Amino acid sequence: MSRLPFAGRIAVVTGGASGIGQACCELLAQRGAKLVVMDLQAEKASEVASAIGGHAYALDVADVEQVEAVAKRVEREVGEVELLISAAGVLQGDALPPAQVPWAQYNRVFEVNLRGTHAVCAAFGSRMAARGRGAIVNLASISAMRSTPLHAYGPMKAALVGLTENLAAEWGRSGVRVNCLSPGPVLTPALQAAFDQGQRDRQTMAQNSATGQIASVNEVAQAAAFLLSDEASAITGVNLPVDHGWLVATSWSTFGGLRPAV
Ligand SMILES: NC(=O)c1ccc[n+]([C@@H]2O[C@H](COP(=O)([O-])OP(=O)(O)OC[C@H]3O[C@@H](n4cnc5c(N)ncnc54)[C@H](O)[C@@H]3O)[C@@H](O)[C@H]2O)c1
């Protein structure tokens, strides 16, 4: 018998063509799952899927009718989906004062990060609930848990934590667990490029966390895989920070900063 934890299980990852979503696809595939990579970037999704022997579907999660149609196709063409990671998301861009946030940008953050996650959970989670088995992980953010100058992104991520709690209660008796992760800064190719081009300073960013480190995409993927696994069978409705202790460390600046290693 296979000892791989996800052997024979079908997993959908939205936003699977890049960053955290891609790392989740690769890790779940290594652990035996059959992957369905969904993304706005069809070509990149196909590349990720073919490298791991998975399937790729082009999808804009903001198009709620398309989400339901793609869910139907996936279940017909690949099989019954048991695992879902909703990682598709857009950043807000500049940290503008509230009156200057363009409404088009605000609406896009809403329709992708919040409504899109709702639509994907509704489509796949309802099917899991009807079969009495499944697990879902949504990607929130530490900006859901603390004030930041991201006036669209932060409140949407906070609402996503609320959505996760609602769905966990909604489908608890139907055997579907729903949790979310709140990463701090994550070393994605986009952040690495910002370091390389001098737009962000790695040292400054890292010193805000308790451990002095920035999470890798693989560290976030490992947390997602844990929450999807049977090892987390008693865990539903939680928001797990994956932040190298950013949440606990930032307030220390008021007291002169963190102490160096003993
Ligand atoms: N990188 C970080 O530091 C960080 C921190 C906290 C939370 N997050 C969250 O993690 C998730 C993944 O972020 P990432 O850093 O890996 O980003 P990324 O840009 O590398 O990947 C996001 C993926 O989502 C896809 N996508 C965007 N809009 C979409 C849509 N409408 N429909 C389908 N796919 C769409 C993109 O094409 C891309 O492949 C996001 O929800 C993000 O908000 C990231």
Tab-separated table of N, CA, C and O and ligand atoms in Angstrom, residues 14-21 38-41 44 59-62 86-91 108 112-113 139-142 153 157 182-191 217, ligand 1:
chain	number	residue	atom	x	y	z
A	14	THR	N	-6.096	26.893	-7.361
A	14	THR	CA	-6.249	28.101	-8.186
A	14	THR	C	-5.029	28.986	-7.952
A	14	THR	O	-4.438	28.975	-6.873
A	15	GLY	N	-4.646	29.729	-8.969
A	15	GLY	CA	-3.410	30.505	-8.871
A	15	GLY	C	-2.207	29.584	-8.892
A	15	GLY	O	-1.131	29.927	-8.406
A	16	GLY	N	-2.376	28.400	-9.484
A	16	GLY	CA	-1.345	27.359	-9.441
A	16	GLY	C	-0.186	27.578	-10.400
A	16	GLY	O	0.779	26.811	-10.382
A	17	ALA	N	-0.255	28.621	-11.219
A	17	ALA	CA	0.804	28.822	-12.227
A	17	ALA	C	2.010	29.569	-11.683
A	17	ALA	O	3.013	29.704	-12.380
A	18	SER	N	1.922	30.087	-10.455
A	18	SER	CA	3.015	30.943	-9.969
A	18	SER	C	3.097	30.897	-8.445
A	18	SER	O	2.141	30.508	-7.765
A	19	GLY	N	4.256	31.306	-7.937
A	19	GLY	CA	4.435	31.579	-6.511
A	19	GLY	C	3.955	30.484	-5.571
A	19	GLY	O	4.306	29.306	-5.724
A	20	ILE	N	3.157	30.878	-4.594
A	20	ILE	CA	2.688	29.960	-3.551
A	20	ILE	C	1.853	28.834	-4.161
A	20	ILE	O	2.010	27.653	-3.807
A	21	GLY	N	0.966	29.189	-5.083
A	21	GLY	CA	0.101	28.177	-5.709
A	21	GLY	C	0.920	27.121	-6.433
A	21	GLY	O	0.656	25.914	-6.316
A	38	MET	N	-5.166	25.512	-11.924
A	38	MET	CA	-6.074	26.499	-12.538
A	38	MET	C	-5.465	27.873	-12.420
A	38	MET	O	-4.980	28.246	-11.359
A	39	ASP	N	-5.545	28.631	-13.498
A	39	ASP	CA	-4.964	29.977	-13.446
A	39	ASP	C	-5.450	30.793	-14.639
A	39	ASP	O	-5.831	30.250	-15.679
A	40	LEU	N	-5.392	32.097	-14.425
A	40	LEU	CA	-5.640	33.054	-15.500
A	40	LEU	C	-4.586	32.887	-16.593
A	40	LEU	O	-4.866	33.073	-17.777
A	41	GLN	N	-3.378	32.570	-16.205
A	41	GLN	CA	-2.268	32.393	-17.157
A	41	GLN	C	-2.266	30.942	-17.652
A	41	GLN	O	-1.655	30.066	-17.036
A	44	LYS	N	1.248	29.212	-18.593
A	44	LYS	CA	2.071	28.879	-17.420
A	44	LYS	C	1.439	27.738	-16.615
A	44	LYS	O	2.123	26.880	-16.067
A	59	LEU	N	-8.685	29.695	-16.099
A	59	LEU	CA	-9.850	30.169	-15.335
A	59	LEU	C	-9.585	31.559	-14.779
A	59	LEU	O	-8.533	31.827	-14.199
A	60	ASP	N	-10.578	32.439	-14.944
A	60	ASP	CA	-10.580	33.718	-14.226
A	60	ASP	C	-11.578	33.563	-13.089
A	60	ASP	O	-12.792	33.488	-13.324
A	61	VAL	N	-11.078	33.509	-11.855
A	61	VAL	CA	-11.977	33.245	-10.718
A	61	VAL	C	-12.970	34.389	-10.505
A	61	VAL	O	-13.969	34.224	-9.813
A	62	ALA	N	-12.688	35.550	-11.119
A	62	ALA	CA	-13.619	36.678	-11.002
A	62	ALA	C	-14.877	36.455	-11.841
A	62	ALA	O	-15.900	37.103	-11.615
A	86	SER	N	-7.184	27.574	-2.589
A	86	SER	CA	-7.547	28.789	-3.317
A	86	SER	C	-6.439	29.814	-3.101
A	86	SER	O	-6.391	30.496	-2.075
A	87	ALA	N	-5.525	29.886	-4.074
A	87	ALA	CA	-4.368	30.792	-3.949
A	87	ALA	C	-4.405	31.917	-4.973
A	87	ALA	O	-3.567	32.799	-4.928
A	88	ALA	N	-5.368	31.877	-5.901
A	88	ALA	CA	-5.433	32.954	-6.900
A	88	ALA	C	-5.657	34.269	-6.173
A	88	ALA	O	-6.537	34.382	-5.315
A	89	GLY	N	-4.839	35.248	-6.502
A	89	GLY	CA	-5.007	36.533	-5.824
A	89	GLY	C	-4.234	37.613	-6.541
A	89	GLY	O	-3.288	37.339	-7.277
A	90	VAL	N	-4.672	38.844	-6.317
A	90	VAL	CA	-3.939	39.988	-6.866
A	90	VAL	C	-3.529	40.899	-5.716
A	90	VAL	O	-4.240	41.018	-4.716
A	91	LEU	N	-2.376	41.525	-5.884
A	91	LEU	CA	-1.935	42.517	-4.905
A	91	LEU	C	-2.591	43.850	-5.225
A	91	LEU	O	-3.113	44.052	-6.311
A	108	ARG	N	-11.355	45.082	-8.471
A	108	ARG	CA	-10.624	43.897	-8.933
A	108	ARG	C	-10.130	43.074	-7.734
A	108	ARG	O	-10.215	41.852	-7.738
A	112	VAL	N	-11.527	39.247	-7.314
A	112	VAL	CA	-10.595	38.106	-7.406
A	112	VAL	C	-10.383	37.500	-6.017
A	112	VAL	O	-10.636	36.317	-5.791
A	113	ASN	N	-9.943	38.329	-5.064
A	113	ASN	CA	-9.482	37.776	-3.784
A	113	ASN	C	-10.627	37.280	-2.900
A	113	ASN	O	-10.480	36.266	-2.219
A	139	LEU	N	-6.003	31.205	0.913
A	139	LEU	CA	-4.834	32.041	1.203
A	139	LEU	C	-5.288	33.427	1.633
A	139	LEU	O	-5.736	34.213	0.805
A	140	ALA	N	-5.171	33.689	2.940
A	140	ALA	CA	-5.428	35.041	3.449
A	140	ALA	C	-4.087	35.764	3.527
A	140	ALA	O	-3.256	35.658	2.619
A	141	SER	N	-3.807	36.462	4.611
A	141	SER	CA	-2.568	37.246	4.720
A	141	SER	C	-2.498	37.841	6.121
A	141	SER	O	-3.533	38.065	6.768
A	142	ILE	N	-1.281	38.164	6.558
A	142	ILE	CA	-1.166	38.879	7.836
A	142	ILE	C	-1.869	40.244	7.780
A	142	ILE	O	-2.234	40.775	8.816
A	153	TYR	N	-6.830	45.541	-0.182
A	153	TYR	CA	-6.296	44.183	0.012
A	153	TYR	C	-6.541	43.680	1.441
A	153	TYR	O	-7.029	42.560	1.637
A	157	LYS	N	-8.886	40.497	2.699
A	157	LYS	CA	-8.289	39.304	3.304
A	157	LYS	C	-8.925	39.025	4.667
A	157	LYS	O	-9.110	37.871	5.046
A	182	SER	N	-2.390	32.591	6.783
A	182	SER	CA	-2.035	34.012	6.663
A	182	SER	C	-0.518	34.155	6.584
A	182	SER	O	0.152	34.294	7.608
A	183	PRO	N	0.008	34.115	5.351
A	183	PRO	CA	1.451	34.314	5.221
A	183	PRO	C	1.836	35.761	5.491
A	183	PRO	O	1.072	36.689	5.228
A	184	GLY	N	3.056	35.939	6.033
A	184	GLY	CA	3.694	37.251	6.031
A	184	GLY	C	4.345	37.427	4.665
A	184	GLY	O	3.932	36.785	3.699
A	185	PRO	N	5.374	38.260	4.562
A	185	PRO	CA	6.069	38.359	3.281
A	185	PRO	C	6.620	36.994	2.868
A	185	PRO	O	7.135	36.260	3.707
A	186	VAL	N	6.454	36.657	1.597
A	186	VAL	CA	6.907	35.355	1.095
A	186	VAL	C	7.869	35.586	-0.067
A	186	VAL	O	7.606	36.430	-0.932
A	187	LEU	N	8.939	34.829	-0.048
A	187	LEU	CA	9.977	35.000	-1.072
A	187	LEU	C	9.524	34.372	-2.393
A	187	LEU	O	9.925	33.271	-2.751
A	188	THR	N	8.664	35.092	-3.101
A	188	THR	CA	8.207	34.665	-4.427
A	188	THR	C	9.166	35.238	-5.474
A	188	THR	O	9.955	36.137	-5.166
A	189	PRO	N	9.075	34.762	-6.710
A	189	PRO	CA	9.909	35.361	-7.765
A	189	PRO	C	9.696	36.876	-7.852
A	189	PRO	O	10.650	37.621	-8.105
A	190	ALA	N	8.467	37.345	-7.603
A	190	ALA	CA	8.196	38.798	-7.675
A	190	ALA	C	8.970	39.549	-6.592
A	190	ALA	O	9.552	40.607	-6.857
A	191	LEU	N	9.003	38.995	-5.376
A	191	LEU	CA	9.726	39.681	-4.288
A	191	LEU	C	11.237	39.612	-4.531
A	191	LEU	O	11.955	40.589	-4.307
A	217	VAL	N	8.235	29.982	-0.485
A	217	VAL	CA	6.948	29.458	-0.976
A	217	VAL	C	6.748	28.028	-0.492
A	217	VAL	O	5.619	27.606	-0.213
B	1	LIG	N1	3.627	36.614	-1.686
B	1	LIG	C1	3.304	37.076	-0.504
B	1	LIG	O1	4.139	37.702	0.180
B	1	LIG	C2	1.930	36.818	0.062
B	1	LIG	C3	1.694	37.134	1.405
B	1	LIG	C4	0.431	36.897	1.936
B	1	LIG	C5	-0.569	36.366	1.149
B	1	LIG	N2	-0.328	36.074	-0.163
B	1	LIG	C6	-1.443	35.506	-0.945
B	1	LIG	O2	-1.061	34.260	-1.485
B	1	LIG	C7	-1.718	34.046	-2.730
B	1	LIG	C8	-0.683	33.721	-3.800
B	1	LIG	O3	0.203	34.830	-3.921
B	1	LIG	P1	1.617	34.762	-4.678
B	1	LIG	O4	2.524	35.676	-3.976
B	1	LIG	O5	1.986	33.347	-4.905
B	1	LIG	O6	1.207	35.492	-6.038
B	1	LIG	P2	1.602	35.204	-7.553
B	1	LIG	O7	1.277	36.462	-8.280
B	1	LIG	O8	2.963	34.626	-7.681
B	1	LIG	O9	0.533	34.086	-7.960
B	1	LIG	C9	-0.829	34.361	-8.034
B	1	LIG	C10	-1.412	33.568	-9.177
B	1	LIG	O10	-2.823	33.859	-9.219
B	1	LIG	C11	-3.172	34.017	-10.559
B	1	LIG	N3	-4.363	34.848	-10.682
B	1	LIG	C12	-4.470	36.181	-10.472
B	1	LIG	N4	-5.730	36.579	-10.705
B	1	LIG	C13	-6.417	35.480	-11.071
B	1	LIG	C14	-7.761	35.257	-11.465
B	1	LIG	N5	-8.635	36.271	-11.556
B	1	LIG	N6	-8.151	34.009	-11.762
B	1	LIG	C15	-7.257	32.984	-11.702
B	1	LIG	N7	-5.981	33.134	-11.371
B	1	LIG	C16	-5.563	34.369	-11.059
B	1	LIG	C17	-1.971	34.668	-11.223
B	1	LIG	O11	-1.986	34.503	-12.621
B	1	LIG	C18	-0.828	33.963	-10.528
B	1	LIG	O12	-0.429	32.814	-11.240
B	1	LIG	C19	-2.513	35.325	-3.014
B	1	LIG	O13	-3.845	35.124	-2.603
B	1	LIG	C20	-1.832	36.359	-2.149
B	1	LIG	O14	-2.714	37.402	-1.797
B	1	LIG	C21	0.904	36.287	-0.726
